[in-house]
PDB file of C-alpha atoms and ligand atoms in Angstrom:
ATOM      1  CA  UNK I   1       0.000   0.000   0.000  1.00 89.00           C
ATOM      2  CA  UNK I   2       1.305   3.402  -1.042  1.00 94.00           C
ATOM      3  CA  UNK I   3       2.194   5.828   1.766  1.00 94.00           C
ATOM      4  CA  UNK I   4       1.856   9.460   0.713  1.00 97.00           C
ATOM      5  CA  UNK I   5       3.047  12.586   2.475  1.00 96.00           C
ATOM      6  CA  UNK I   6       2.437  16.023   0.948  1.00 97.00           C
ATOM      7  CA  UNK I   7       3.904  17.932   3.885  1.00 97.00           C
ATOM      8  CA  UNK I   8       5.793  20.148   3.272  1.00 97.00           C
ATOM      9  CA  UNK I   9       3.916  20.834   0.028  1.00 98.00           C
ATOM     10  CA  UNK I  10       6.136  19.800  -2.901  1.00 98.00           C
ATOM     11  CA  UNK I  11       6.804  22.844  -5.099  1.00 98.00           C
ATOM     12  CA  UNK I  12       7.880  21.776  -8.590  1.00 98.00           C
ATOM     13  CA  UNK I  13       9.919  23.840 -11.049  1.00 98.00           C
ATOM     14  CA  UNK I  14      10.339  23.542 -14.793  1.00 98.00           C
ATOM     15  CA  UNK I  15      12.117  25.744 -17.280  1.00 98.00           C
ATOM     16  CA  UNK I  16       9.245  28.279 -17.483  1.00 98.00           C
ATOM     17  CA  UNK I  17       6.955  27.319 -14.616  1.00 98.00           C
ATOM     18  CA  UNK I  18       6.550  27.046 -10.877  1.00 98.00           C
ATOM     19  CA  UNK I  19       3.927  24.620  -9.604  1.00 98.00           C
ATOM     20  CA  UNK I  20       2.839  25.599  -6.101  1.00 98.00           C
ATOM     21  CA  UNK I  21      -0.029  24.959  -3.706  1.00 98.00           C
ATOM     22  CA  UNK I  22      -3.428  26.434  -4.632  1.00 98.00           C
ATOM     23  CA  UNK I  23      -4.329  29.215  -2.157  1.00 98.00           C
ATOM     24  CA  UNK I  24      -7.455  31.167  -1.231  1.00 97.00           C
ATOM     25  CA  UNK I  25      -5.807  34.191  -2.915  1.00 97.00           C
ATOM     26  CA  UNK I  26      -6.266  32.321  -6.230  1.00 98.00           C
ATOM     27  CA  UNK I  27     -10.057  32.639  -5.956  1.00 97.00           C
ATOM     28  CA  UNK I  28     -10.541  35.022  -8.912  1.00 97.00           C
ATOM     29  CA  UNK I  29      -8.495  32.891 -11.301  1.00 97.00           C
ATOM     30  CA  UNK I  30     -10.071  29.628 -10.095  1.00 97.00           C
ATOM     31  CA  UNK I  31     -13.562  31.109 -10.478  1.00 96.00           C
ATOM     32  CA  UNK I  32     -12.718  32.559 -13.906  1.00 96.00           C
ATOM     33  CA  UNK I  33     -11.402  29.228 -15.190  1.00 96.00           C
ATOM     34  CA  UNK I  34     -13.986  26.887 -13.687  1.00 95.00           C
ATOM     35  CA  UNK I  35     -16.924  29.038 -14.771  1.00 95.00           C
ATOM     36  CA  UNK I  36     -15.649  29.314 -18.367  1.00 96.00           C
ATOM     37  CA  UNK I  37     -17.851  27.024 -20.526  1.00 94.00           C
ATOM     38  CA  UNK I  38     -15.133  26.407 -23.113  1.00 95.00           C
ATOM     39  CA  UNK I  39     -12.558  25.352 -20.483  1.00 96.00           C
ATOM     40  CA  UNK I  40     -15.150  23.166 -18.739  1.00 96.00           C
ATOM     41  CA  UNK I  41     -16.659  21.787 -21.954  1.00 95.00           C
ATOM     42  CA  UNK I  42     -15.160  18.318 -21.457  1.00 96.00           C
ATOM     43  CA  UNK I  43     -14.900  18.328 -17.660  1.00 95.00           C
ATOM     44  CA  UNK I  44     -17.941  16.734 -16.010  1.00 92.00           C
ATOM     45  CA  UNK I  45     -17.765  18.772 -12.806  1.00 91.00           C
ATOM     46  CA  UNK I  46     -20.221  21.347 -11.447  1.00 89.00           C
ATOM     47  CA  UNK I  47     -19.394  24.921 -12.494  1.00 91.00           C
ATOM     48  CA  UNK I  48     -19.073  27.413  -9.619  1.00 92.00           C
ATOM     49  CA  UNK I  49     -22.031  29.793  -9.578  1.00 91.00           C
ATOM     50  CA  UNK I  50     -20.341  32.257  -7.267  1.00 93.00           C
ATOM     51  CA  UNK I  51     -16.965  32.988  -5.739  1.00 93.00           C
ATOM     52  CA  UNK I  52     -18.195  31.182  -2.622  1.00 94.00           C
ATOM     53  CA  UNK I  53     -18.318  27.989  -4.702  1.00 94.00           C
ATOM     54  CA  UNK I  54     -14.757  28.658  -5.874  1.00 94.00           C
ATOM     55  CA  UNK I  55     -13.636  29.062  -2.252  1.00 96.00           C
ATOM     56  CA  UNK I  56     -15.244  25.687  -1.491  1.00 95.00           C
ATOM     57  CA  UNK I  57     -13.276  24.139  -4.354  1.00 95.00           C
ATOM     58  CA  UNK I  58      -9.966  25.568  -3.094  1.00 97.00           C
ATOM     59  CA  UNK I  59     -10.730  24.408   0.457  1.00 97.00           C
ATOM     60  CA  UNK I  60     -11.624  20.923  -0.810  1.00 96.00           C
ATOM     61  CA  UNK I  61      -8.370  20.739  -2.790  1.00 97.00           C
ATOM     62  CA  UNK I  62      -6.327  21.664   0.255  1.00 97.00           C
ATOM     63  CA  UNK I  63      -8.249  19.450   2.700  1.00 98.00           C
ATOM     64  CA  UNK I  64      -7.388  16.565   0.461  1.00 98.00           C
ATOM     65  CA  UNK I  65      -3.717  17.583   0.343  1.00 98.00           C
ATOM     66  CA  UNK I  66      -3.669  17.832   4.162  1.00 97.00           C
ATOM     67  CA  UNK I  67      -5.128  14.310   4.398  1.00 97.00           C
ATOM     68  CA  UNK I  68      -2.593  13.002   1.816  1.00 97.00           C
ATOM     69  CA  UNK I  69      -5.479  11.777  -0.343  1.00 97.00           C
ATOM     70  CA  UNK I  70      -4.927  13.736  -3.562  1.00 97.00           C
ATOM     71  CA  UNK I  71      -2.790  16.630  -4.735  1.00 98.00           C
ATOM     72  CA  UNK I  72      -3.276  19.593  -7.058  1.00 98.00           C
ATOM     73  CA  UNK I  73      -0.768  22.242  -8.032  1.00 98.00           C
ATOM     74  CA  UNK I  74      -1.378  25.833  -9.178  1.00 98.00           C
ATOM     75  CA  UNK I  75       0.484  26.427 -12.431  1.00 98.00           C
ATOM     76  CA  UNK I  76       2.282  29.782 -12.504  1.00 98.00           C
ATOM     77  CA  UNK I  77       4.805  31.354 -14.854  1.00 98.00           C
ATOM     78  CA  UNK I  78       8.144  32.150 -13.226  1.00 98.00           C
ATOM     79  CA  UNK I  79       8.202  35.751 -12.036  1.00 97.00           C
ATOM     80  CA  UNK I  80       4.393  36.011 -11.799  1.00 97.00           C
ATOM     81  CA  UNK I  81       2.565  34.296  -8.912  1.00 96.00           C
ATOM     82  CA  UNK I  82      -0.839  34.406 -10.690  1.00 98.00           C
ATOM     83  CA  UNK I  83      -2.501  31.024 -11.145  1.00 98.00           C
ATOM     84  CA  UNK I  84      -2.941  30.237 -14.852  1.00 98.00           C
ATOM     85  CA  UNK I  85      -3.938  26.600 -14.506  1.00 98.00           C
ATOM     86  CA  UNK I  86      -4.313  23.600 -12.226  1.00 98.00           C
ATOM     87  CA  UNK I  87      -2.819  20.132 -12.529  1.00 98.00           C
ATOM     88  CA  UNK I  88      -2.839  17.242 -10.122  1.00 98.00           C
ATOM     89  CA  UNK I  89      -3.622  13.693  -9.185  1.00 98.00           C
ATOM     90  CA  UNK I  90      -7.347  14.050  -8.696  1.00 95.00           C
ATOM     91  CA  UNK I  91      -7.966  10.435  -7.704  1.00 96.00           C
ATOM     92  CA  UNK I  92      -5.449   8.111  -6.147  1.00 98.00           C
ATOM     93  CA  UNK I  93      -5.650   4.401  -5.493  1.00 97.00           C
ATOM     94  CA  UNK I  94      -3.096   3.702  -2.765  1.00 97.00           C
ATOM     95  CA  UNK I  95      -3.793  -0.044  -3.096  1.00 97.00           C
ATOM     96  CA  UNK I  96      -3.248   0.031  -6.855  1.00 97.00           C
ATOM     97  CA  UNK I  97      -0.289   2.459  -6.768  1.00 98.00           C
ATOM     98  CA  UNK I  98      -2.256   4.377  -9.397  1.00 98.00           C
ATOM     99  CA  UNK I  99      -3.186   8.020  -9.827  1.00 98.00           C
ATOM    100  CA  UNK I 100      -5.504   9.817 -12.214  1.00 98.00           C
ATOM    101  CA  UNK I 101      -4.048  13.006 -13.589  1.00 98.00           C
ATOM    102  CA  UNK I 102      -6.296  16.006 -14.271  1.00 98.00           C
ATOM    103  CA  UNK I 103      -5.504  19.473 -15.613  1.00 98.00           C
ATOM    104  CA  UNK I 104      -6.925  22.731 -16.955  1.00 98.00           C
ATOM    105  CA  UNK I 105      -5.286  25.853 -18.303  1.00 98.00           C
ATOM    106  CA  UNK I 106      -6.541  29.372 -18.858  1.00 97.00           C
ATOM    107  CA  UNK I 107      -7.287  29.920 -22.540  1.00 96.00           C
ATOM    108  CA  UNK I 108      -4.833  32.809 -22.895  1.00 96.00           C
ATOM    109  CA  UNK I 109      -2.030  30.267 -22.429  1.00 98.00           C
ATOM    110  CA  UNK I 110      -3.236  27.438 -24.646  1.00 98.00           C
ATOM    111  CA  UNK I 111      -1.054  25.782 -27.277  1.00 97.00           C
ATOM    112  CA  UNK I 112       2.253  27.135 -26.008  1.00 98.00           C
ATOM    113  CA  UNK I 113       3.440  23.841 -24.563  1.00 98.00           C
ATOM    114  CA  UNK I 114       2.641  24.972 -21.003  1.00 98.00           C
ATOM    115  CA  UNK I 115       0.592  21.950 -19.994  1.00 98.00           C
ATOM    116  CA  UNK I 116       3.073  19.572 -21.570  1.00 98.00           C
ATOM    117  CA  UNK I 117       5.833  21.176 -19.493  1.00 98.00           C
ATOM    118  CA  UNK I 118       3.726  20.978 -16.306  1.00 98.00           C
ATOM    119  CA  UNK I 119       2.653  17.408 -17.034  1.00 98.00           C
ATOM    120  CA  UNK I 120       6.231  16.181 -17.535  1.00 98.00           C
ATOM    121  CA  UNK I 121       7.112  17.497 -14.051  1.00 98.00           C
ATOM    122  CA  UNK I 122       3.991  16.084 -12.406  1.00 98.00           C
ATOM    123  CA  UNK I 123       4.411  12.640 -14.018  1.00 98.00           C
ATOM    124  CA  UNK I 124       8.026  12.523 -12.842  1.00 98.00           C
ATOM    125  CA  UNK I 125       6.901  13.424  -9.322  1.00 98.00           C
ATOM    126  CA  UNK I 126       4.133  10.808  -9.457  1.00 98.00           C
ATOM    127  CA  UNK I 127       6.439   7.980 -10.456  1.00 98.00           C
ATOM    128  CA  UNK I 128       9.636   8.939  -8.617  1.00 97.00           C
ATOM    129  CA  UNK I 129       8.376  10.543  -5.410  1.00 97.00           C
ATOM    130  CA  UNK I 130       4.858   9.166  -4.927  1.00 97.00           C
ATOM    131  CA  UNK I 131       5.693   5.670  -6.114  1.00 97.00           C
ATOM    132  CA  UNK I 132       2.930   5.168  -8.668  1.00 98.00           C
ATOM    133  CA  UNK I 133       3.077   2.104 -10.874  1.00 98.00           C
ATOM    134  CA  UNK I 134       0.610   3.540 -13.383  1.00 98.00           C
ATOM    135  CA  UNK I 135      -0.909   6.925 -14.089  1.00 98.00           C
ATOM    136  CA  UNK I 136      -4.293   7.222 -15.724  1.00 98.00           C
ATOM    137  CA  UNK I 137      -5.824   9.946 -17.901  1.00 98.00           C
ATOM    138  CA  UNK I 138      -9.607   9.871 -18.321  1.00 98.00           C
ATOM    139  CA  UNK I 139     -11.044  12.071 -21.035  1.00 98.00           C
ATOM    140  CA  UNK I 140     -14.204  12.863 -22.932  1.00 97.00           C
ATOM    141  CA  UNK I 141     -13.972  11.297 -26.424  1.00 97.00           C
ATOM    142  CA  UNK I 142     -14.238  14.770 -27.996  1.00 97.00           C
ATOM    143  CA  UNK I 143     -11.321  16.261 -26.081  1.00 98.00           C
ATOM    144  CA  UNK I 144      -8.705  16.279 -28.847  1.00 98.00           C
ATOM    145  CA  UNK I 145      -6.347  18.673 -27.025  1.00 98.00           C
ATOM    146  CA  UNK I 146      -6.218  16.450 -23.946  1.00 98.00           C
ATOM    147  CA  UNK I 147      -5.857  13.287 -26.033  1.00 98.00           C
ATOM    148  CA  UNK I 148      -2.904  14.787 -27.937  1.00 98.00           C
ATOM    149  CA  UNK I 149      -1.272  15.832 -24.683  1.00 98.00           C
ATOM    150  CA  UNK I 150      -1.586  12.317 -23.241  1.00 98.00           C
ATOM    151  CA  UNK I 151      -0.336  10.602 -26.415  1.00 98.00           C
ATOM    152  CA  UNK I 152       2.607  13.019 -26.612  1.00 98.00           C
ATOM    153  CA  UNK I 153       3.582  11.913 -23.101  1.00 98.00           C
ATOM    154  CA  UNK I 154       3.498   8.189 -23.862  1.00 98.00           C
ATOM    155  CA  UNK I 155       0.042   7.288 -22.546  1.00 98.00           C
ATOM    156  CA  UNK I 156      -1.687   4.437 -24.352  1.00 98.00           C
ATOM    157  CA  UNK I 157      -5.407   4.093 -24.916  1.00 98.00           C
ATOM    158  CA  UNK I 158      -6.752   1.197 -22.866  1.00 98.00           C
ATOM    159  CA  UNK I 159     -10.511   1.471 -22.823  1.00 98.00           C
ATOM    160  CA  UNK I 160     -13.554   3.248 -24.143  1.00 98.00           C
ATOM    161  CA  UNK I 161     -16.444   3.155 -21.700  1.00 98.00           C
ATOM    162  CA  UNK I 162     -19.888   3.936 -23.040  1.00 98.00           C
ATOM    163  CA  UNK I 163     -22.271   5.880 -20.824  1.00 98.00           C
ATOM    164  CA  UNK I 164     -20.360   5.180 -17.592  1.00 96.00           C
ATOM    165  CA  UNK I 165     -20.863   8.654 -16.148  1.00 94.00           C
ATOM    166  CA  UNK I 166     -24.044  10.593 -15.391  1.00 96.00           C
ATOM    167  CA  UNK I 167     -23.534  14.362 -15.546  1.00 95.00           C
ATOM    168  CA  UNK I 168     -26.332  16.915 -15.555  1.00 93.00           C
ATOM    169  CA  UNK I 169     -28.888  14.235 -16.498  1.00 95.00           C
ATOM    170  CA  UNK I 170     -26.822  13.046 -19.460  1.00 95.00           C
ATOM    171  CA  UNK I 171     -24.931   9.788 -19.808  1.00 97.00           C
ATOM    172  CA  UNK I 172     -21.346  10.436 -20.896  1.00 97.00           C
ATOM    173  CA  UNK I 173     -18.719   8.183 -22.517  1.00 98.00           C
ATOM    174  CA  UNK I 174     -15.115   8.240 -21.303  1.00 98.00           C
ATOM    175  CA  UNK I 175     -11.797   7.123 -22.756  1.00 98.00           C
ATOM    176  CA  UNK I 176      -9.113   5.776 -20.420  1.00 98.00           C
ATOM    177  CA  UNK I 177      -5.392   6.169 -21.107  1.00 98.00           C
ATOM    178  CA  UNK I 178      -2.541   4.720 -19.056  1.00 98.00           C
ATOM    179  CA  UNK I 179       1.139   5.501 -18.642  1.00 98.00           C
ATOM    180  CA  UNK I 180       3.287   2.779 -17.058  1.00 97.00           C
ATOM    181  CA  UNK I 181       6.318   3.387 -14.855  1.00 95.00           C
ATOM    182  CA  UNK I 182       9.514   2.411 -16.628  1.00 76.00           C
TER     183      UNK I 182
HETATM  184  C1  COA T 201      -5.969  20.142 -22.600  1.00 59.35           C
HETATM  185  C2  COA T 201      -5.161  21.391 -22.277  1.00 59.35           C
HETATM  186  C3  COA T 201      -4.761  21.364 -20.815  1.00 59.35           C
HETATM  187  C4  COA T 201      -3.906  21.429 -23.170  1.00 59.35           C
HETATM  188  O1  COA T 201      -3.044  22.462 -22.709  1.00 59.35           O
HETATM  189  P1  COA T 201      -1.980  23.219 -23.660  1.00 59.35           P
HETATM  190  O2  COA T 201      -0.966  23.889 -22.790  1.00 59.35           O
HETATM  191  O3  COA T 201      -2.715  24.055 -24.637  1.00 59.35           O
HETATM  192  O4  COA T 201      -1.303  21.981 -24.409  1.00 59.35           O
HETATM  193  P2  COA T 201       0.166  21.986 -25.031  1.00 59.35           P
HETATM  194  O5  COA T 201       0.414  23.328 -25.663  1.00 59.35           O
HETATM  195  O6  COA T 201       1.129  21.502 -24.013  1.00 59.35           O
HETATM  196  O7  COA T 201      -0.006  20.937 -26.215  1.00 59.35           O
HETATM  197  C5  COA T 201       0.193  19.542 -26.068  1.00 59.35           C
HETATM  198  C6  COA T 201      -0.117  18.879 -27.401  1.00 59.35           C
HETATM  199  O8  COA T 201      -1.513  18.939 -27.676  1.00 59.35           O
HETATM  200  C7  COA T 201      -1.773  19.646 -28.878  1.00 59.35           C
HETATM  201  N1  COA T 201      -2.949  20.504 -28.670  1.00 59.35           N
HETATM  202  C8  COA T 201      -3.171  21.359 -27.643  1.00 59.35           C
HETATM  203  N2  COA T 201      -4.358  21.971 -27.798  1.00 59.35           N
HETATM  204  C9  COA T 201      -4.884  21.483 -28.946  1.00 59.35           C
HETATM  205  C10 COA T 201      -6.098  21.720 -29.615  1.00 59.35           C
HETATM  206  N3  COA T 201      -6.999  22.585 -29.147  1.00 59.35           N
HETATM  207  N4  COA T 201      -6.335  21.041 -30.766  1.00 59.35           N
HETATM  208  C11 COA T 201      -5.439  20.157 -31.256  1.00 59.35           C
HETATM  209  N5  COA T 201      -4.257  19.875 -30.638  1.00 59.35           N
HETATM  210  C12 COA T 201      -3.985  20.542 -29.498  1.00 59.35           C
HETATM  211  C13 COA T 201      -0.550  20.473 -29.117  1.00 59.35           C
HETATM  212  O9  COA T 201      -0.394  20.787 -30.487  1.00 59.35           O
HETATM  213  C14 COA T 201       0.554  19.583 -28.572  1.00 59.35           C
HETATM  214  O10 COA T 201       0.917  18.580 -29.486  1.00 59.35           O
HETATM  215  P3  COA T 201       2.232  18.769 -30.466  1.00 59.35           P
HETATM  216  O11 COA T 201       3.371  19.136 -29.580  1.00 59.35           O
HETATM  217  O12 COA T 201       2.337  17.427 -31.088  1.00 59.35           O
HETATM  218  O13 COA T 201       1.871  19.866 -31.401  1.00 59.35           O
HETATM  219  C15 COA T 201      -5.999  22.681 -22.551  1.00 59.35           C
HETATM  220  O14 COA T 201      -6.514  22.624 -23.863  1.00 59.35           O
HETATM  221  C16 COA T 201      -7.153  22.875 -21.582  1.00 59.35           C
HETATM  222  O15 COA T 201      -6.991  23.436 -20.496  1.00 59.35           O
HETATM  223  N6  COA T 201      -8.351  22.441 -21.977  1.00 59.35           N
HETATM  224  C17 COA T 201      -9.539  22.653 -21.162  1.00 59.35           C
HETATM  225  C18 COA T 201      -9.543  21.800 -19.921  1.00 59.35           C
HETATM  226  C19 COA T 201      -9.522  20.308 -20.246  1.00 59.35           C
HETATM  227  O16 COA T 201     -10.178  19.847 -21.160  1.00 59.35           O
HETATM  228  N7  COA T 201      -8.758  19.579 -19.441  1.00 59.35           N
HETATM  229  C20 COA T 201      -8.584  18.150 -19.605  1.00 59.35           C
HETATM  230  C21 COA T 201      -9.656  17.363 -18.979  1.00 59.35           C
HETATM  231  S1  COA T 201      -9.324  15.622 -19.182  1.00 59.35           S
END
């Protein structure tokens, strides 16, 4: 069984980015991103209706970090502490040494290789520091950007589940990708 410890919070650095803990000060950016229909188009999660909802999301993220159950990082560009995206292991199976990676990035920063750079760092942390055996990516079949990102990072498609998720009264399909530790 995997033993996880996110204290002190692991700050990750890449060439252009710093990945740090999400804080209550990030409320405006979190609200902006999670209430944007085009960012959330393929993410079956409730949209925040108010900043209070965004605060709840940030608190939930950090409660889970404190309990060593899951971890999310705020993506920032070096020299600017503003949150431009979120990436993390949103679901972890300690028994299966497996984590599901999830991510979203503000539209102003799309297609500049930012999420690829963040993902490389997070995958390395997941395998080397957390001890995962496999990392999973679960996407909506229409999410070409996310699919390309996973394939670019060596994930392989393992399954297509039909109507395995009920979101806002609609049954959704999902495609499951896996990356194996080397
Ligand atoms: C998915 C997402 C995080 C990608 O972030 P990004 O920083 O724009 O991606 P990158 O620039 O690192 O690109 C990675 C690869 O995907 C490709 N790609 C990215 N966006 C694409 C798009 N809209 N259409 C086609 N390909 C795309 C890039 O070309 C690149 O491949 P390449 O190097 O072979 O050219 C971003 O589109 C996003 O936040 N989407 C909304 C939230 C979401 O759907 N999250 C995933 C839920 S599973």
